[in-house]
CSV table of C-alpha atoms and ligand atoms in Angstrom, one decimal:
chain,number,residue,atom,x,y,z
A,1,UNK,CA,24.2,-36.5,35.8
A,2,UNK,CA,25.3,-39.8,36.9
A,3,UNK,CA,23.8,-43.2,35.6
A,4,UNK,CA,23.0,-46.3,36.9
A,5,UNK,CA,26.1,-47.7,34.7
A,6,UNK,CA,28.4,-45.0,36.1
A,7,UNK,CA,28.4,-42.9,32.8
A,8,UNK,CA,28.0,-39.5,33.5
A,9,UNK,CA,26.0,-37.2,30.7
A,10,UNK,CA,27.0,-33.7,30.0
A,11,UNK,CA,24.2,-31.6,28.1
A,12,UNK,CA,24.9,-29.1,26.0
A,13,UNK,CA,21.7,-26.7,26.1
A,14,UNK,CA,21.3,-25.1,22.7
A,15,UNK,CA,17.8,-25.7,22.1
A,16,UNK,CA,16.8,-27.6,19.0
A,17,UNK,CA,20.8,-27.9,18.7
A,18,UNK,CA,20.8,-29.9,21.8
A,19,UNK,CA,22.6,-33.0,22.6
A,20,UNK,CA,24.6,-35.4,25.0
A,21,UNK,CA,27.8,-35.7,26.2
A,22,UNK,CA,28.1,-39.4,27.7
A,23,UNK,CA,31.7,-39.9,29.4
A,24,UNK,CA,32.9,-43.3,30.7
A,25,UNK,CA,34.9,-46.3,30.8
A,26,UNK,CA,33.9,-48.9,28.1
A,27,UNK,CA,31.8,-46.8,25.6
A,28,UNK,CA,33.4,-47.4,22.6
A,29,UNK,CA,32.2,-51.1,23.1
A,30,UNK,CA,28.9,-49.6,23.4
A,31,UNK,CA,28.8,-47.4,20.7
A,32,UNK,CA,26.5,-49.0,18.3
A,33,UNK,CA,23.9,-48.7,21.0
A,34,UNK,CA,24.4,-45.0,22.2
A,35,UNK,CA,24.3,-44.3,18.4
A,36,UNK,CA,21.4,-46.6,17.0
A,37,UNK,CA,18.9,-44.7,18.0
A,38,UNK,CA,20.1,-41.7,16.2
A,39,UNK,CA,20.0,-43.6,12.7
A,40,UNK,CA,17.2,-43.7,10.3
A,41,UNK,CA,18.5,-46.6,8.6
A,42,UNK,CA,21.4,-49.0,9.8
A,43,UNK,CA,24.5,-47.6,8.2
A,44,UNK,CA,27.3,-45.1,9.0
A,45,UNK,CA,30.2,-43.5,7.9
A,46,UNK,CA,33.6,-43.3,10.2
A,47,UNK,CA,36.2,-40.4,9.4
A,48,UNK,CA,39.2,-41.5,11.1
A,49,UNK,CA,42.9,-41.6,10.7
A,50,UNK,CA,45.8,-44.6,9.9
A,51,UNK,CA,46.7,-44.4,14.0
A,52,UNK,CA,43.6,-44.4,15.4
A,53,UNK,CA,42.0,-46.9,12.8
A,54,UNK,CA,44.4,-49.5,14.0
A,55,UNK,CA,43.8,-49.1,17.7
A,56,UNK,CA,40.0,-48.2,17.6
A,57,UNK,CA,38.5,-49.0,14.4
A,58,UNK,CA,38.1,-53.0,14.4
A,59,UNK,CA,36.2,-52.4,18.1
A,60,UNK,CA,34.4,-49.4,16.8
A,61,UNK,CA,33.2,-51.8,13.8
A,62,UNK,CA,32.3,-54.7,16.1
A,63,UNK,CA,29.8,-52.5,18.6
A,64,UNK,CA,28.3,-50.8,15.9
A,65,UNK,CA,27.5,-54.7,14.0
A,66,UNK,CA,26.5,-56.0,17.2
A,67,UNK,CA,23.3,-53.7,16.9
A,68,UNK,CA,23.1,-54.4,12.9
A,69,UNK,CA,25.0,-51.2,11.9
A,70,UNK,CA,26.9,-51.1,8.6
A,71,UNK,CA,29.7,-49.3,8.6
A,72,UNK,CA,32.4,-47.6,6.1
A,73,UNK,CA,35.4,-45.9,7.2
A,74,UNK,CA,38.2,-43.9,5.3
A,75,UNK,CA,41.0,-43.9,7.4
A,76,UNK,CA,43.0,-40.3,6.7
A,77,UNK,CA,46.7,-39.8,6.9
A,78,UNK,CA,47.6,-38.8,10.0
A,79,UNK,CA,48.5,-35.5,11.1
A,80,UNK,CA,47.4,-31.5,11.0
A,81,UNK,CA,48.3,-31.4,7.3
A,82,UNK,CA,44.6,-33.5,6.8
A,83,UNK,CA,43.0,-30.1,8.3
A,84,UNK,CA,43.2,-29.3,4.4
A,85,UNK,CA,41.1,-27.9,1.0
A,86,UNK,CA,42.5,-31.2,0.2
A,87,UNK,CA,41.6,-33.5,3.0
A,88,UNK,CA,38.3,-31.8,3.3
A,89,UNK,CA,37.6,-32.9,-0.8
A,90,UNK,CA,39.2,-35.8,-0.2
A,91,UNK,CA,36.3,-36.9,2.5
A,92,UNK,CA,33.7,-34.8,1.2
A,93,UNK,CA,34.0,-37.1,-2.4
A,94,UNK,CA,34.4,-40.1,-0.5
A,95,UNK,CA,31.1,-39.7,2.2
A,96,UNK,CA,29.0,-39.1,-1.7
A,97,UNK,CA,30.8,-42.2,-3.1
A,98,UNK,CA,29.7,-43.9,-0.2
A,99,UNK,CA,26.1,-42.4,-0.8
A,100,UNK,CA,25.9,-40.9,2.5
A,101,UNK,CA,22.4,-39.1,2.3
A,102,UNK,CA,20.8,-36.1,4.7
A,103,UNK,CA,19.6,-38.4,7.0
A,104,UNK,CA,22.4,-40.8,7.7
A,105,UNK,CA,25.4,-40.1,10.6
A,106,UNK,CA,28.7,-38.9,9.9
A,107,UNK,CA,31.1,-40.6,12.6
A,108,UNK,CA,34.5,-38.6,13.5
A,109,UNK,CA,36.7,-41.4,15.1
A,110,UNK,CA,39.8,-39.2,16.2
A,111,UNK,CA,41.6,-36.5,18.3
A,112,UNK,CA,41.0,-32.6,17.1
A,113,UNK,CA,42.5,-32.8,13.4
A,114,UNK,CA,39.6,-35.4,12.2
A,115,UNK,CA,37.3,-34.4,14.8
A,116,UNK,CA,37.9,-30.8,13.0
A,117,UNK,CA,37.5,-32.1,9.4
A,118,UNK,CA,34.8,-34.4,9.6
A,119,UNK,CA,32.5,-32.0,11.2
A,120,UNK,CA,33.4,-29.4,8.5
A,121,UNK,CA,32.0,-32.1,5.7
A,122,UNK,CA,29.6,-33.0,7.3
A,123,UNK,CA,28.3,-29.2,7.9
A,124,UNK,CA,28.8,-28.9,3.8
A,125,UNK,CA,27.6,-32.6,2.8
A,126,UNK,CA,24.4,-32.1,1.3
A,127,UNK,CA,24.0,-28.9,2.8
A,128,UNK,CA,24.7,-30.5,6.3
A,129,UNK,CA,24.6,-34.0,7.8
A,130,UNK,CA,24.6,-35.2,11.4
A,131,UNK,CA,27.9,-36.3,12.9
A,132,UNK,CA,28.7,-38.2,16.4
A,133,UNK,CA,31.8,-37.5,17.5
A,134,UNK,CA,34.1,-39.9,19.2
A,135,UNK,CA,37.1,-38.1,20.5
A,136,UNK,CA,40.4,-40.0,21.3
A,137,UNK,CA,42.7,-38.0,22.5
A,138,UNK,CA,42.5,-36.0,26.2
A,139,UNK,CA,42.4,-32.8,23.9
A,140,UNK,CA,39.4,-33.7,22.0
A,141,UNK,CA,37.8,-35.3,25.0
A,142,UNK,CA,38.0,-31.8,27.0
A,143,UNK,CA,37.7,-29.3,23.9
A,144,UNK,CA,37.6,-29.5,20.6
A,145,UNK,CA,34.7,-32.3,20.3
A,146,UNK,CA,32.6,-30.4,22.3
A,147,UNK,CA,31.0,-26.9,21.1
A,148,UNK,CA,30.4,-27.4,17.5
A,149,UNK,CA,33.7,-25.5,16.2
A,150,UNK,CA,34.9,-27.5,12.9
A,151,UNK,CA,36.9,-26.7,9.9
A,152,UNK,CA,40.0,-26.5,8.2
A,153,UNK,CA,43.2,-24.5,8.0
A,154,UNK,CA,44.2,-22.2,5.2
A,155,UNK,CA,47.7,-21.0,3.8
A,156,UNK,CA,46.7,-17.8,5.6
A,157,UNK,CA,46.7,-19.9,9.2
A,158,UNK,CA,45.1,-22.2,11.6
A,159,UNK,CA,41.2,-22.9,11.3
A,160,UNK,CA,40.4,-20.3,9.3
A,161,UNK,CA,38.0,-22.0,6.9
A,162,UNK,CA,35.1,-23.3,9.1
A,163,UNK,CA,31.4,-23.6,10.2
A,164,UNK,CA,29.5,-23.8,13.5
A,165,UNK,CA,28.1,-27.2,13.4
A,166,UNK,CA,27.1,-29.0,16.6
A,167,UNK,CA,27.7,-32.7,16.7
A,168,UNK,CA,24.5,-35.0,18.1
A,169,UNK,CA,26.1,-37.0,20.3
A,170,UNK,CA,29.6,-37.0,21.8
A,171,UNK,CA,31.2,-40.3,23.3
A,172,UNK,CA,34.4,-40.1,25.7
A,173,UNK,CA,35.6,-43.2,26.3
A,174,UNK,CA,37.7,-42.8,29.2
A,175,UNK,CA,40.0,-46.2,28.3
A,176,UNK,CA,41.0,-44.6,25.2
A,177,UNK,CA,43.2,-42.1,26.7
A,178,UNK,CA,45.3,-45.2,27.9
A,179,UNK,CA,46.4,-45.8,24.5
A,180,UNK,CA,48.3,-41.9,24.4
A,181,UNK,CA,51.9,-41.1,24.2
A,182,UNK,CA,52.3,-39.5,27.8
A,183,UNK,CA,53.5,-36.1,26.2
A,184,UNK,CA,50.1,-36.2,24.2
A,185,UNK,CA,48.2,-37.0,27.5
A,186,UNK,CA,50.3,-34.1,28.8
A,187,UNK,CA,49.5,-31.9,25.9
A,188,UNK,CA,46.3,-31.8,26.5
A,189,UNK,CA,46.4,-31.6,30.2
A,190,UNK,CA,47.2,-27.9,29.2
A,191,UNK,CA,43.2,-27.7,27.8
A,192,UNK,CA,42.3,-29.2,31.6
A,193,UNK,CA,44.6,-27.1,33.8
A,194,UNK,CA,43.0,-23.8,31.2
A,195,UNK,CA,39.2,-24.7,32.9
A,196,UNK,CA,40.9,-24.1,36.1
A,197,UNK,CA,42.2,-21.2,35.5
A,198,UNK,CA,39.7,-19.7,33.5
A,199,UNK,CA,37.2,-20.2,36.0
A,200,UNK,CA,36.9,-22.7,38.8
A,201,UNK,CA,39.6,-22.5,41.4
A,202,UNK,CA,38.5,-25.6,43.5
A,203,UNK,CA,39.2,-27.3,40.2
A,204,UNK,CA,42.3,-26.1,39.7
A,205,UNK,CA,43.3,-27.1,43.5
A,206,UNK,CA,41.7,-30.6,42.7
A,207,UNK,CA,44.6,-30.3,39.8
A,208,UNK,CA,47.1,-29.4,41.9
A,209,UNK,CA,46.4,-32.3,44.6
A,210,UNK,CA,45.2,-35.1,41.3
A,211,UNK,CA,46.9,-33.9,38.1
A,212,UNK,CA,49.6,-36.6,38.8
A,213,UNK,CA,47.8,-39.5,39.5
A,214,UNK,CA,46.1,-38.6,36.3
A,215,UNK,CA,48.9,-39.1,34.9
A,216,UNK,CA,49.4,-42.6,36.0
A,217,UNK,CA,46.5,-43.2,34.6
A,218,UNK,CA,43.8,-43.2,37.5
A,219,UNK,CA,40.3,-43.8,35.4
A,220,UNK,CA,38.6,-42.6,37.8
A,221,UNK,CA,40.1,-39.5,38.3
A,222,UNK,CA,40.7,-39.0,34.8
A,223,UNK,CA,36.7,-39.3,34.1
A,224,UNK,CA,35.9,-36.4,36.6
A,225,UNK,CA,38.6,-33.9,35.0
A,226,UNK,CA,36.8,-34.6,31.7
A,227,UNK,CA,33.5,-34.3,32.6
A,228,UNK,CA,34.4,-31.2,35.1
A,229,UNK,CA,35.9,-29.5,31.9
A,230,UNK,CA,33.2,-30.8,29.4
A,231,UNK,CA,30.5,-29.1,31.9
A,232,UNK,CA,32.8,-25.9,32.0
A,233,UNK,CA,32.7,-25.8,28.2
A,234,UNK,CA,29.2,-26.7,27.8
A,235,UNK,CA,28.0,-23.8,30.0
A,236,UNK,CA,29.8,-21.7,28.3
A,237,UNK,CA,28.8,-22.7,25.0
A,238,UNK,CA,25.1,-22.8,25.9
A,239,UNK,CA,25.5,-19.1,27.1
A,240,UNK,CA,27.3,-18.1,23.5
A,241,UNK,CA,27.2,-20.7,21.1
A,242,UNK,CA,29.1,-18.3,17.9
A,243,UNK,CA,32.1,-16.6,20.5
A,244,UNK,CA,30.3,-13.2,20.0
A,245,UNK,CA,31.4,-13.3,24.3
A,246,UNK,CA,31.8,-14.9,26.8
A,247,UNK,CA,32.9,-18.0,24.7
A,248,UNK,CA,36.4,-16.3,23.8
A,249,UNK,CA,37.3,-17.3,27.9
A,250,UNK,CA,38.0,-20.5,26.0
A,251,UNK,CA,40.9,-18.7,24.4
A,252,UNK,CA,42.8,-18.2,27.7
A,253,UNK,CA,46.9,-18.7,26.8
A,254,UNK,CA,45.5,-18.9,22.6
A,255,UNK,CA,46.7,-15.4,21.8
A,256,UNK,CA,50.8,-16.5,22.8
A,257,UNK,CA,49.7,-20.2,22.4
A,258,UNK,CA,49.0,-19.4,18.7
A,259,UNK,CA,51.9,-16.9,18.3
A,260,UNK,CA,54.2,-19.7,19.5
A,261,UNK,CA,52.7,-22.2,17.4
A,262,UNK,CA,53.3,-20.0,14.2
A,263,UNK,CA,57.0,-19.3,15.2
A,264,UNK,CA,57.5,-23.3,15.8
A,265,UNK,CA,55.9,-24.2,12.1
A,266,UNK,CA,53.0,-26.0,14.3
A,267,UNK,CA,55.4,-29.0,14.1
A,268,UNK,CA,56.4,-31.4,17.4
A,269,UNK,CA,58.5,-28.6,18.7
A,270,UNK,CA,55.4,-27.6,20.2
A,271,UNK,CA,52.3,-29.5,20.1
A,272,UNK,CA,48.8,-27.2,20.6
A,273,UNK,CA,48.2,-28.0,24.5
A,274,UNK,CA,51.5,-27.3,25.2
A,275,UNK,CA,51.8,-24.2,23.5
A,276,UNK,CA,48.5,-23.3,25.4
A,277,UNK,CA,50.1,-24.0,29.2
A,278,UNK,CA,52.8,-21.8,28.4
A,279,UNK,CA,50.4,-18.7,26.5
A,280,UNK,CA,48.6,-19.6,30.1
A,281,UNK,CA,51.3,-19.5,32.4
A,282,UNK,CA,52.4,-15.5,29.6
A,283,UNK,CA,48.8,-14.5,30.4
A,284,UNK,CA,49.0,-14.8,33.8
A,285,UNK,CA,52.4,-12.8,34.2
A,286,UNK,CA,50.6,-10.5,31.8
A,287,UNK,CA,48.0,-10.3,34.4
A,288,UNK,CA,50.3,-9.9,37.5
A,289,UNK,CA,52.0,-7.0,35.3
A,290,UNK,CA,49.2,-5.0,34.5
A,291,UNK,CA,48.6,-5.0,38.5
A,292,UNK,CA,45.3,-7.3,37.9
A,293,UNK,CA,45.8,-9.9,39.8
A,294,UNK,CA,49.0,-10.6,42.6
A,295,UNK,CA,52.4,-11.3,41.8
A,296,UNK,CA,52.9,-15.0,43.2
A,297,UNK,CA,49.6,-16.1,41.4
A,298,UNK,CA,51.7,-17.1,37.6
A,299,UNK,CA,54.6,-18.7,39.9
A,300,UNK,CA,51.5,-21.1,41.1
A,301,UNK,CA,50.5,-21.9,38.0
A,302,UNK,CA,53.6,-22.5,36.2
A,303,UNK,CA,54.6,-24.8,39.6
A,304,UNK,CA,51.7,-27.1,38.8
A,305,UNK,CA,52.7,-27.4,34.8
A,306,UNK,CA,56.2,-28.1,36.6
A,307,UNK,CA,54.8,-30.8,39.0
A,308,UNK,CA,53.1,-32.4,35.9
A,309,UNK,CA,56.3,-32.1,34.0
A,310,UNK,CA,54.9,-30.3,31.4
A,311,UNK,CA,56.7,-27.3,29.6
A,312,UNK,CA,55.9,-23.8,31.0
A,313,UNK,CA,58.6,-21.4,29.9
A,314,UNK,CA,59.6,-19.7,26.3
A,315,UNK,CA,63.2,-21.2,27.0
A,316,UNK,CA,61.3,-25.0,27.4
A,317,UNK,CA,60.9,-24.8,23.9
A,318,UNK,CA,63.9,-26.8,21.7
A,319,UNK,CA,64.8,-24.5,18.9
A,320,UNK,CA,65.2,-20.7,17.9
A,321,UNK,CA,62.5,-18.2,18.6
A,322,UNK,CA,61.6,-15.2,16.8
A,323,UNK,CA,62.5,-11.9,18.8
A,324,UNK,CA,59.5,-10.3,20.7
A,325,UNK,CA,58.9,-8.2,17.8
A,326,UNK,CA,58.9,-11.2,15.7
A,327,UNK,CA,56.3,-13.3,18.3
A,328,UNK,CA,54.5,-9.8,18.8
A,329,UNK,CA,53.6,-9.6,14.8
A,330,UNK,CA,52.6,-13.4,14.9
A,331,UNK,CA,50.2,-12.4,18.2
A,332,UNK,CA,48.6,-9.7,15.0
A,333,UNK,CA,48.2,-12.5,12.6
A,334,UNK,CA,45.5,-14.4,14.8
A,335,UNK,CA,42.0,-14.5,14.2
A,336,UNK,CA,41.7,-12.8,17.9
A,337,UNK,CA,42.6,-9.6,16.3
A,338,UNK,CA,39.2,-7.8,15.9
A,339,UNK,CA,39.3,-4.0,13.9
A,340,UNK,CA,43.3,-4.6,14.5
A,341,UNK,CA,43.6,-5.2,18.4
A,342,UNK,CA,44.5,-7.7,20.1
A,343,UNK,CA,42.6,-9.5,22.4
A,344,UNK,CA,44.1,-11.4,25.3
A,345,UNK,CA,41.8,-13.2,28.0
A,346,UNK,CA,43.6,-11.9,31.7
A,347,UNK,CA,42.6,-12.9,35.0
A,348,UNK,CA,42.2,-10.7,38.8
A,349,UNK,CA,43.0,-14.5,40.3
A,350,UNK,CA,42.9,-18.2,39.5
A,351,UNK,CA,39.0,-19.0,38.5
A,352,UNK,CA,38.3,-15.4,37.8
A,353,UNK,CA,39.2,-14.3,33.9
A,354,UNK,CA,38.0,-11.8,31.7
A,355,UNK,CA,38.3,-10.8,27.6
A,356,UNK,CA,39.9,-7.6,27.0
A,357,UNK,CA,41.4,-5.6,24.5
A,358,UNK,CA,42.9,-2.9,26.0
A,359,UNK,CA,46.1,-4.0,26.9
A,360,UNK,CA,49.1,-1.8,25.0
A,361,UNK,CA,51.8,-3.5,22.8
A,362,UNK,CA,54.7,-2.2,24.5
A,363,UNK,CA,53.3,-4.0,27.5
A,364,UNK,CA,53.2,-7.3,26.1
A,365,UNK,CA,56.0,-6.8,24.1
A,366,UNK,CA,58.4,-5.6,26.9
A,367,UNK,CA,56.7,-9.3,28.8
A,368,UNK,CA,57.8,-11.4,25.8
A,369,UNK,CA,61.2,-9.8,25.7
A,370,UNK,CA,62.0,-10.6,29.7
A,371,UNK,CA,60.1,-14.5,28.5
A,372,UNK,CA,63.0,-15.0,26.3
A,373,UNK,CA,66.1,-13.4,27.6
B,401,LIG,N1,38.5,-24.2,21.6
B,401,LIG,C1,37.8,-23.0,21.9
B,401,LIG,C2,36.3,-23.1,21.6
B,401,LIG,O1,35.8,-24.1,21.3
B,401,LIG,O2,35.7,-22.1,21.6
């Protein structure tokens, strides 16, 4: 849906659950107004981080006072190590300090980590609060703000301490992105380039002709790839809100993405969207191997993550890897392992993927040990 003002909305239908997903240029200067009419009394609470805070929070602050909004903020240290028991008491003790009560609006200002974490407390705060997110990084934009996943990460791995809470509003201000690092951008351009894949060709050939002047920062270009991938996730979620399906498409390139991520200490040697292009450039030469789907299809993809200048190979990645073995146990540890098989999401062609389990280990591994020789 287009407006008069050139936002578009994205719904996500889950009944009662239901809410908005308002992409644009310029909507953190109007987010006291997108968010007013969701407050029963003028005040908020903002979850951010030390980075974002000082590129977003004083404009955040000054839309949400020019409607009469009060607003608190605890700015978090930046980084995946907030995505903690710590952080998570850290923000929980602060929103009841700052006498946050059921009816008042929890607002995530951040990429995935405090997007993550502030839904978590506010899913737990009082039994549950309502949150807005306001996502400011491409990945949070095209994925994790969207869908109602939040939590926290364990000793035991990534995201493994959570809830299903659905945010009420979402606000992607397209100008933000211009404030990435271009290897974030790229990052999660992987997340993008995954909708493609997963399931709409003609977007993945609008990738392939626009990914680089997306890249150099073309707004306008860069609003339809978010809201072509927000309405990709947001019909997926509507059809299977809790992953017990369909929803698990979303994982295309997780089940190496995570592996890799594991064997790199999720430090910068590999940053989440990157690690997903590459598990989605392994899943389509998975695919090719298994005879699903023809044999030039994973030198397209990896072409395109080539043209972007994005990494796409095992051998991109700066450092030692664990043997295939090594990367095949790491593959066990994921929370895609269900009654102890892995799942892997494959695809007959570009657009057309599918979950399955049935793939055997010596396939995969014998893939990962031609990935790294
Ligand atoms: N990031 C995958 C999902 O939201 O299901």
């Amino acid at each position: 849906m287009t407006n008069e003002d050139g936002m578009k909305t994205v719904r996500v239908a889950l009944g009662a659950r239901s809410y908005d997903v308002r992409i644009g240029a310029g909507l953190l200067a109007r987010a006291g107004a997108e968010i007013a009419p969701l407050l029963h009394r003028p005040r908020v609470a903002i979850l951010t981080d030390e980075n974002v805070a000082a590129r977003h929070l004083a404009p955040l602050r000054e839309a949400l006072s020019a409607e009469g909004i009060a607003a608190f903020a605890l700015a978090m240290t930046p980084g995946e190590a907030t995505k903690s028991w710590a952080g998570l008491q850290k923000a929980v003790e602060w929103l009841l300090a700052e006498e946050i009560e059921r009816h008042d609006v929890v607002i995530a200002l951040g990429g995935g980590v405090i997007g993550d974490l502030a839904g978590f407390a506010a899913a737990i705060l009082r039994r549950g609060v309502r949150f807005v997110q306001i996502p400011t990084s491409l990945l949070a934009q095209v994925d994790s703000s969207v869908g109602g996943k939040t939590g926290i990460n364990s000793g035991h791995g990534k995201n493994l301490v959570g809830a299903f809470h659905q945010p009420s509003l979402v606000l992607a201000d397209i100008d933000v992105l211009d404030t990435l690092a271009p290897r974030d951008f790229l990052a999660g351009y992987g997340e993008v380039v995954k909708y493609g894949l997963l399931g709409d060709a003609a977007f993945f050939e609008w990738l392939e002709v626009n990914g680089p002047g997306m890249a150099r920062r073309d707004a306008a270009l860069r609003a339809y790839a978010v809201r072509r991938s927000v309405e990709m996730k947001a019909e997926i979620v509507a059809r299977d809100e809790t992953e017990a399906g369909d929803r698990a498409l979303l994982n295309l390139g997780h089940t190496f993405g995570h592996a890799l991520e594991a064997a790199t200490g999720y430090s910068d040697r590999l940053l989440h969207g990157e690690a997903v292009a590459i598990g989605c450039a392994l899943a389509f030469d998975l695919s090719a191997r298994l005879g699903l789907c023809a044999q030039e299809v994973p030198s397209r993809v990896r072409a395109h993550l080539a043209a972007m200048g994005m990494r796409r190979d095992l051998s991109d990645i700066p450092g030692d890897l664990p043997d295939a073995d090594g990367l095949l146990s790491l593959m066990g540890q994921d929370k895609k392992v269900v009654d102890g098989r892995l799942h892997f999401v494959l695809a007959r062609a570009i657009g057309q993927s599918f979950v399955t389990s049935e793939v055997a280990a010596d396939v995969v591994r014998g893939l990962l040990s031609d990935a790294l020789a």
